[in-house]
Coordinates of C-alpha atoms and ligand atoms in Angstrom, one line a residue:
M778 CA 173.3 121.9 141.8
E779 CA 169.8 121.3 139.7
F780 CA 168.5 117.5 140.2
P781 CA 168.3 116.0 136.7
R782 CA 164.4 116.2 135.0
S783 CA 164.5 112.8 134.1
R784 CA 165.3 111.8 137.4
I785 CA 161.8 112.9 138.6
R786 CA 160.5 109.0 137.5
T787 CA 163.2 107.3 139.7
L788 CA 162.3 110.2 142.5
R789 CA 158.9 109.1 142.4
Y790 CA 159.5 105.5 142.5
A791 CA 161.7 106.0 145.4
A792 CA 158.6 108.1 147.4
Q793 CA 155.7 105.7 146.1
L794 CA 157.9 102.6 147.6
A795 CA 158.4 104.7 151.3
F796 CA 154.9 105.7 151.1
L797 CA 153.7 102.0 150.3
F798 CA 156.2 100.7 153.7
L799 CA 154.9 103.2 155.9
S800 CA 151.2 101.7 154.9
V801 CA 152.2 98.2 155.3
H802 CA 153.8 99.1 158.5
T803 CA 151.0 101.3 160.3
G804 CA 148.8 98.2 158.9
Y805 CA 150.7 95.8 161.2
R806 CA 151.3 97.9 164.0
F807 CA 147.1 98.0 163.8
H808 CA 147.0 94.8 163.8
L809 CA 149.0 93.9 166.6
F810 CA 146.7 96.8 168.2
I811 CA 144.1 94.9 167.9
Q812 CA 145.8 91.2 168.8
Q813 CA 146.6 92.7 172.6
F814 CA 142.7 92.4 173.2
L815 CA 142.6 89.3 171.8
D816 CA 145.7 87.6 172.8
P817 CA 145.9 87.1 176.2
N818 CA 150.4 87.0 175.3
A819 CA 150.5 89.6 173.4
A820 CA 152.4 93.0 173.9
E821 CA 150.8 96.3 175.2
T822 CA 150.8 98.5 171.9
I823 CA 149.3 101.8 171.0
R824 CA 147.2 102.9 168.5
P825 CA 148.4 104.5 164.6
P826 CA 146.3 106.6 164.4
S827 CA 147.5 107.1 160.4
V828 CA 145.2 104.0 160.0
D829 CA 142.7 106.4 159.4
A830 CA 143.8 107.1 156.3
F831 CA 142.0 104.0 155.0
M832 CA 138.9 105.3 156.3
P833 CA 138.1 108.3 154.0
I834 CA 134.3 108.2 154.4
A835 CA 134.8 108.6 157.8
G836 CA 136.5 111.5 156.9
L837 CA 134.3 112.9 154.6
M838 CA 131.5 112.1 157.4
S839 CA 133.9 114.4 160.1
F840 CA 134.5 117.0 157.7
K841 CA 131.4 117.8 156.9
Y842 CA 130.4 117.4 160.7
F843 CA 132.9 120.1 161.2
L844 CA 131.8 122.6 158.6
F845 CA 128.6 122.8 160.7
T846 CA 129.8 122.8 164.2
G847 CA 133.0 123.8 164.1
I848 CA 134.1 120.5 165.8
V849 CA 136.7 117.5 165.1
E850 CA 134.7 114.2 166.0
P851 CA 136.9 113.3 168.8
I852 CA 137.0 108.9 168.3
H853 CA 138.5 109.4 164.5
P854 CA 140.1 112.7 164.6
A855 CA 143.4 111.4 162.3
A856 CA 140.6 110.2 159.3
F857 CA 139.7 114.1 159.3
V858 CA 143.0 115.1 159.5
L859 CA 144.0 113.1 156.4
F860 CA 141.0 114.0 154.8
V861 CA 142.1 117.8 154.8
A862 CA 145.8 117.0 154.2
I863 CA 144.9 114.7 150.9
V864 CA 142.1 117.1 149.6
G865 CA 144.0 120.4 150.3
V866 CA 147.4 118.9 148.4
S867 CA 145.0 118.1 145.5
L868 CA 143.4 121.6 145.4
L869 CA 147.3 123.2 145.8
F870 CA 148.8 120.4 143.9
K871 CA 147.1 118.9 141.3
K872 CA 145.7 114.5 142.0
G873 CA 149.8 114.6 143.1
F874 CA 148.5 112.3 146.2
C875 CA 147.4 109.9 144.4
G876 CA 150.8 109.9 142.1
W877 CA 153.1 110.2 144.7
I878 CA 151.7 108.9 148.2
C879 CA 148.6 106.8 148.1
P880 CA 149.7 103.0 148.1
I881 CA 146.7 101.7 146.5
G882 CA 147.9 103.4 143.4
T883 CA 151.5 102.4 144.0
I884 CA 150.2 98.5 144.0
S885 CA 147.7 99.8 140.9
Q886 CA 150.9 101.0 139.0
Y887 CA 152.9 97.8 140.3
V888 CA 150.5 95.6 138.4
W889 CA 150.1 97.2 135.1
M890 CA 154.0 97.2 135.1
V891 CA 154.0 93.6 135.3
G892 CA 151.4 93.4 132.6
E893 CA 153.7 95.6 130.3
R894 CA 157.0 93.2 131.3
I895 CA 154.9 90.1 129.9
F896 CA 152.9 91.5 126.9
G897 CA 155.0 94.0 126.1
R898 CA 152.8 96.8 126.3
N899 CA 149.2 98.0 127.9
F900 CA 146.0 97.9 126.3
R901 CA 143.7 100.7 125.7
M902 CA 139.9 100.7 125.8
S903 CA 138.3 102.5 123.1
D904 CA 136.4 105.8 124.0
Q905 CA 132.8 104.4 123.2
V906 CA 133.8 102.0 126.8
D907 CA 136.3 104.0 128.4
I908 CA 134.4 107.0 128.4
P909 CA 131.5 105.3 130.1
L910 CA 133.7 103.2 131.8
R911 CA 135.5 106.4 133.5
S912 CA 131.8 107.6 135.0
L913 CA 132.0 105.0 137.6
K914 CA 134.5 106.4 139.6
Y915 CA 132.4 109.7 139.3
L916 CA 129.3 107.6 140.0
L917 CA 130.5 106.5 143.1
M918 CA 131.7 109.4 144.2
G919 CA 127.8 111.3 143.4
L920 CA 126.6 108.6 146.1
F921 CA 129.2 109.1 148.6
L922 CA 128.3 113.2 148.7
V923 CA 124.5 112.3 148.4
L924 CA 124.6 109.9 151.3
I925 CA 126.9 111.8 153.4
G926 CA 127.1 115.4 152.3
I927 CA 123.3 115.9 151.7
A928 CA 121.2 113.0 154.0
M929 CA 123.3 112.8 157.0
T930 CA 122.6 116.1 159.1
P931 CA 125.0 116.8 161.8
N932 CA 122.3 115.1 164.6
M933 CA 122.4 111.9 162.6
M934 CA 126.0 111.8 162.7
V935 CA 126.5 112.7 166.1
L936 CA 124.1 109.6 166.7
F937 CA 126.3 107.6 164.4
F938 CA 130.0 108.6 166.1
I939 CA 128.8 107.1 169.5
T940 CA 127.8 103.7 168.1
D941 CA 129.8 100.4 168.7
Y942 CA 130.2 100.0 164.9
Y943 CA 132.0 103.3 164.2
K944 CA 134.2 103.0 167.4
T945 CA 135.3 99.6 165.4
I946 CA 134.9 100.9 162.3
D947 CA 139.1 100.8 161.4
V948 CA 138.7 97.1 162.8
R949 CA 136.0 96.2 160.1
T950 CA 138.0 98.0 157.7
M951 CA 140.8 95.6 158.3
Q952 CA 138.7 92.6 158.4
V953 CA 137.4 93.3 154.7
F954 CA 141.0 91.6 153.9
T955 CA 142.0 89.8 157.1
Q956 CA 138.6 87.9 157.2
M957 CA 138.0 88.3 153.3
S958 CA 134.7 86.9 151.9
T959 CA 134.3 84.8 148.7
L960 CA 133.0 87.8 147.5
T961 CA 135.5 90.0 148.7
F962 CA 138.5 88.1 147.7
W963 CA 137.2 87.5 143.9
V964 CA 136.2 91.1 143.1
L965 CA 139.9 91.8 144.5
V966 CA 140.8 89.1 141.9
G967 CA 139.1 90.6 139.1
L968 CA 140.6 94.3 139.7
V969 CA 144.4 92.7 139.9
V970 CA 143.6 90.9 136.5
F971 CA 142.3 94.1 134.8
S972 CA 145.1 96.3 136.3
V973 CA 147.3 93.7 134.8
F974 CA 145.9 94.4 131.2
Y975 CA 144.7 98.3 131.6
K976 CA 146.5 100.8 133.5
N977 CA 145.7 102.1 136.8
F978 CA 141.9 100.3 135.9
W979 CA 140.7 100.7 139.6
C980 CA 142.3 104.6 139.8
R981 CA 140.7 105.1 136.4
Y982 CA 137.8 103.9 136.7
L983 CA 136.5 102.6 139.9
C984 CA 138.1 104.9 142.7
P985 CA 135.6 107.2 144.1
Y986 CA 138.4 109.1 146.2
G987 CA 140.4 109.7 143.1
A988 CA 137.7 110.9 141.6
L989 CA 136.5 113.9 143.8
L990 CA 140.5 114.4 144.1
G991 CA 140.3 115.2 140.5
L992 CA 137.3 117.2 140.3
V993 CA 139.4 119.4 142.9
S994 CA 142.5 119.5 141.2
L995 CA 141.0 121.1 138.4
L996 CA 140.6 124.3 140.9
S997 CA 144.9 123.3 141.4
P998 CA 146.8 126.5 139.9
V999 CA 149.6 124.0 139.0
K1000 CA 149.6 122.5 136.0
V1001 CA 152.1 120.6 133.3
K1002 CA 152.2 123.4 130.3
R1003 CA 153.8 122.4 127.3
S1004 CA 155.3 125.1 124.7
E1005 CA 154.2 125.0 121.2
D1006 CA 157.8 126.4 120.5
K1007 CA 160.5 124.0 122.3
C1008 CA 157.9 120.7 121.1
T1009 CA 159.1 118.7 118.3
H1010 CA 156.7 116.6 118.6
C1011 CA 158.3 113.2 119.0
R1012 CA 155.4 112.4 121.7
T1013 CA 157.1 110.8 124.1
C1014 CA 154.8 112.0 126.1
S1015 CA 151.5 110.9 125.1
R1016 CA 153.2 107.7 124.7
K1017 CA 154.4 107.4 128.4
C1018 CA 151.6 109.0 130.4
P1019 CA 150.1 106.5 132.4
S1020 CA 146.4 108.8 132.1
L1021 CA 146.6 108.2 128.5
L1022 CA 146.5 111.8 128.0
D1023 CA 147.6 113.0 124.7
V1024 CA 150.1 115.9 126.7
E1025 CA 151.4 116.7 123.0
K1026 CA 148.2 117.9 121.5
K1027 CA 147.8 120.2 124.9
D1028 CA 148.9 123.6 125.8
V1029 CA 148.5 122.5 130.0
V1030 CA 147.4 119.5 131.3
S1031 CA 144.3 120.6 132.6
S1032 CA 142.7 117.3 133.3
P1033 CA 141.1 115.7 136.2
E1034 CA 143.2 112.3 135.5
C1035 CA 146.4 114.0 135.6
F1036 CA 147.8 112.9 138.5
G1037 CA 151.1 115.3 138.8
C1038 CA 153.4 111.8 138.3
L1039 CA 155.3 113.8 135.9
T1040 CA 156.5 111.1 133.5
C1041 CA 155.8 113.5 130.9
V1042 CA 158.3 116.5 131.9
S1043 CA 161.0 113.9 132.9
S1044 CA 161.2 112.2 129.8
C1045 CA 160.5 115.0 127.2
P1046 CA 163.9 115.0 125.5
A1047 CA 163.1 118.8 124.5
E1048 CA 164.6 120.9 127.1
G1049 CA 161.8 123.7 128.3
A1050 CA 158.8 121.7 125.9
L1051 CA 157.0 120.5 129.1
E1052 CA 157.3 122.3 132.6
V1053 CA 155.7 122.4 135.8
T1054 CA 154.0 125.8 136.2
R1055 CA 151.6 127.5 138.6
K1056 CA 149.4 130.5 137.9
G1057 CA 150.7 134.1 138.9
R1058 CA 148.9 137.3 138.4
G1059 CA 146.7 137.8 134.8
G1060 CA 146.6 134.5 134.7
R1061 CA 150.5 134.0 133.4
R1062 CA 151.6 130.4 134.0
F1063 CA 155.6 130.7 135.8
P1064 CA 157.6 128.0 135.4
F1065 CA 158.8 126.1 138.8
R1066 CA 161.7 123.5 139.1
P1067 CA 160.0 120.0 139.1
L1068 CA 162.0 118.8 142.2
L1069 CA 159.8 121.9 144.1
Y1070 CA 156.9 119.8 143.3
P1071 CA 157.3 116.0 145.2
V1072 CA 159.0 118.5 148.2
L1073 CA 156.0 121.0 148.3
L1074 CA 153.3 118.2 148.0
I1075 CA 155.1 116.0 150.6
G1076 CA 155.8 119.1 152.7
V1077 CA 152.2 120.9 152.8
F1078 CA 150.7 116.7 153.1
Y1079 CA 152.9 117.0 156.6
A1080 CA 152.0 120.1 157.6
I1081 CA 148.7 119.7 157.8
I1082 CA 149.2 116.4 159.6
G1083 CA 151.6 118.0 161.7
T1084 CA 149.2 120.9 162.5
G1085 CA 146.1 118.3 163.3
M1086 CA 149.3 116.7 165.6
A1087 CA 149.4 120.1 167.5
L1088 CA 146.1 120.6 167.8
D1089 CA 146.1 117.6 169.4
K1090 CA 143.7 116.1 167.1
W1091 CA 145.7 112.9 166.2
H1092 CA 145.3 110.2 168.9
S1093 CA 142.2 108.8 169.9
P1094 CA 141.0 109.7 173.3
M1095 CA 139.4 106.3 173.4
E1096 CA 140.1 104.6 176.3
R1097 CA 142.1 101.6 176.4
E1098 CA 139.1 99.7 178.3
E1099 CA 136.8 100.6 175.6
Y1100 CA 138.9 99.4 172.7
R1101 CA 138.9 96.3 174.8
R1102 CA 135.3 95.9 175.2
V1103 CA 134.3 96.8 171.5
I1104 CA 136.7 94.6 169.8
T1105 CA 136.5 91.8 172.0
E1106 CA 132.7 91.8 171.1
L1107 CA 133.3 92.4 167.6
A1108 CA 135.6 89.1 167.7
E1109 CA 132.3 87.2 169.3
E1110 CA 130.2 88.4 166.7
G1111 CA 132.7 86.8 164.3
R1112 CA 132.7 84.0 165.6
P1113 CA 130.4 80.9 164.9
P1114 CA 128.0 80.5 167.5
S1115 CA 129.5 77.0 168.7
E1116 CA 132.5 78.9 169.6
A1117 CA 130.8 82.0 171.4
R1118 CA 131.4 82.3 174.7
Ligands
SF4_1471 S1 150.4 114.1 132.2 FE1 152.1 114.1 133.0 S2 152.3 114.6 135.2 FE2 149.8 114.3 133.8 S3 149.6 112.0 134.6 FE3 150.2 112.8 132.1 S4 152.4 112.0 133.0 FE4 151.5 112.4 135.0
SF4_1472 S1 157.8 115.0 125.0 FE1 158.5 116.7 124.7 S2 159.1 117.3 122.8 FE2 157.8 115.5 122.7 S3 156.0 115.4 122.1 FE3 155.8 115.5 124.3 S4 156.1 117.5 124.8 FE4 156.9 117.7 122.6

């Protein structure tokens, strides 16, 4: 039986919720992992490697190191594997990671949905503001690419990988939220407020990872295609696109802003007017079932992670006692001098 096209959006919401739950669960397990070294009554537990998904810069660094040396940096090997998985699926299936898997994208979506409920709609910036703001994420991405891709040599990276700072980079990332500074708090509040009014504010204007994935996704053979013959020009697709793309005016959606959410395909009332397609021989586009898109996207994502696990590039080989040392030293750093031992 054919999976109804109109249900694809519901399927995406379910997938997003599942990945959000997984991310929160991973964060909680990581919290327990840290606590066992700080609280004598805490139970012994192992580090969840998937927490490295929250360290894309470590992943980028590790990826460059691998390109130059053929070695996967051993302290956070999952950061490398997850970086390859995320960029890999973006290369094959557009920015589908952002639309189906990324928990930050999911939270952004919930926030603008709340805004839509409150105001009956979301707001849209004028092109004069929207276009320069959208370039911000590319500037941030460029900064990271220059710093890591050009300025940092593999030798410099090795010296960084062996520092305690790098060993605790996951703990430090978590502390940004668990020991929030006043500045971080107000930045987050600002992001939430803007996200209520503007769809996907963080993703659209500021996320450097999304910018990178968007550029990579330009090479993807998979795109949404509109058939002029079947389109009734009802403009539902343009009105519903969360990336504010004017789908009704396009033959093929090739924008780096398209995150493969398939909302347009799911809501189009004209059968066959919007299809998920892949590029084939001679540049022709061949449609395939919309359901196949998330199945392949998530399937390939986990296949890459599974390969990393099979090659023993998932769990960090760092010894328990080394974790204890670096985590307790970091905790001491954070204490006021009067409380420090
Ligand atoms: S064009 Fe379609 S698939 Fe792309 S972001 Fe807009 S609604 Fe989603
Ligand atoms: S929703 Fe479908 S029929 Fe309506 S404008 Fe878009 S492609 Fe055409």
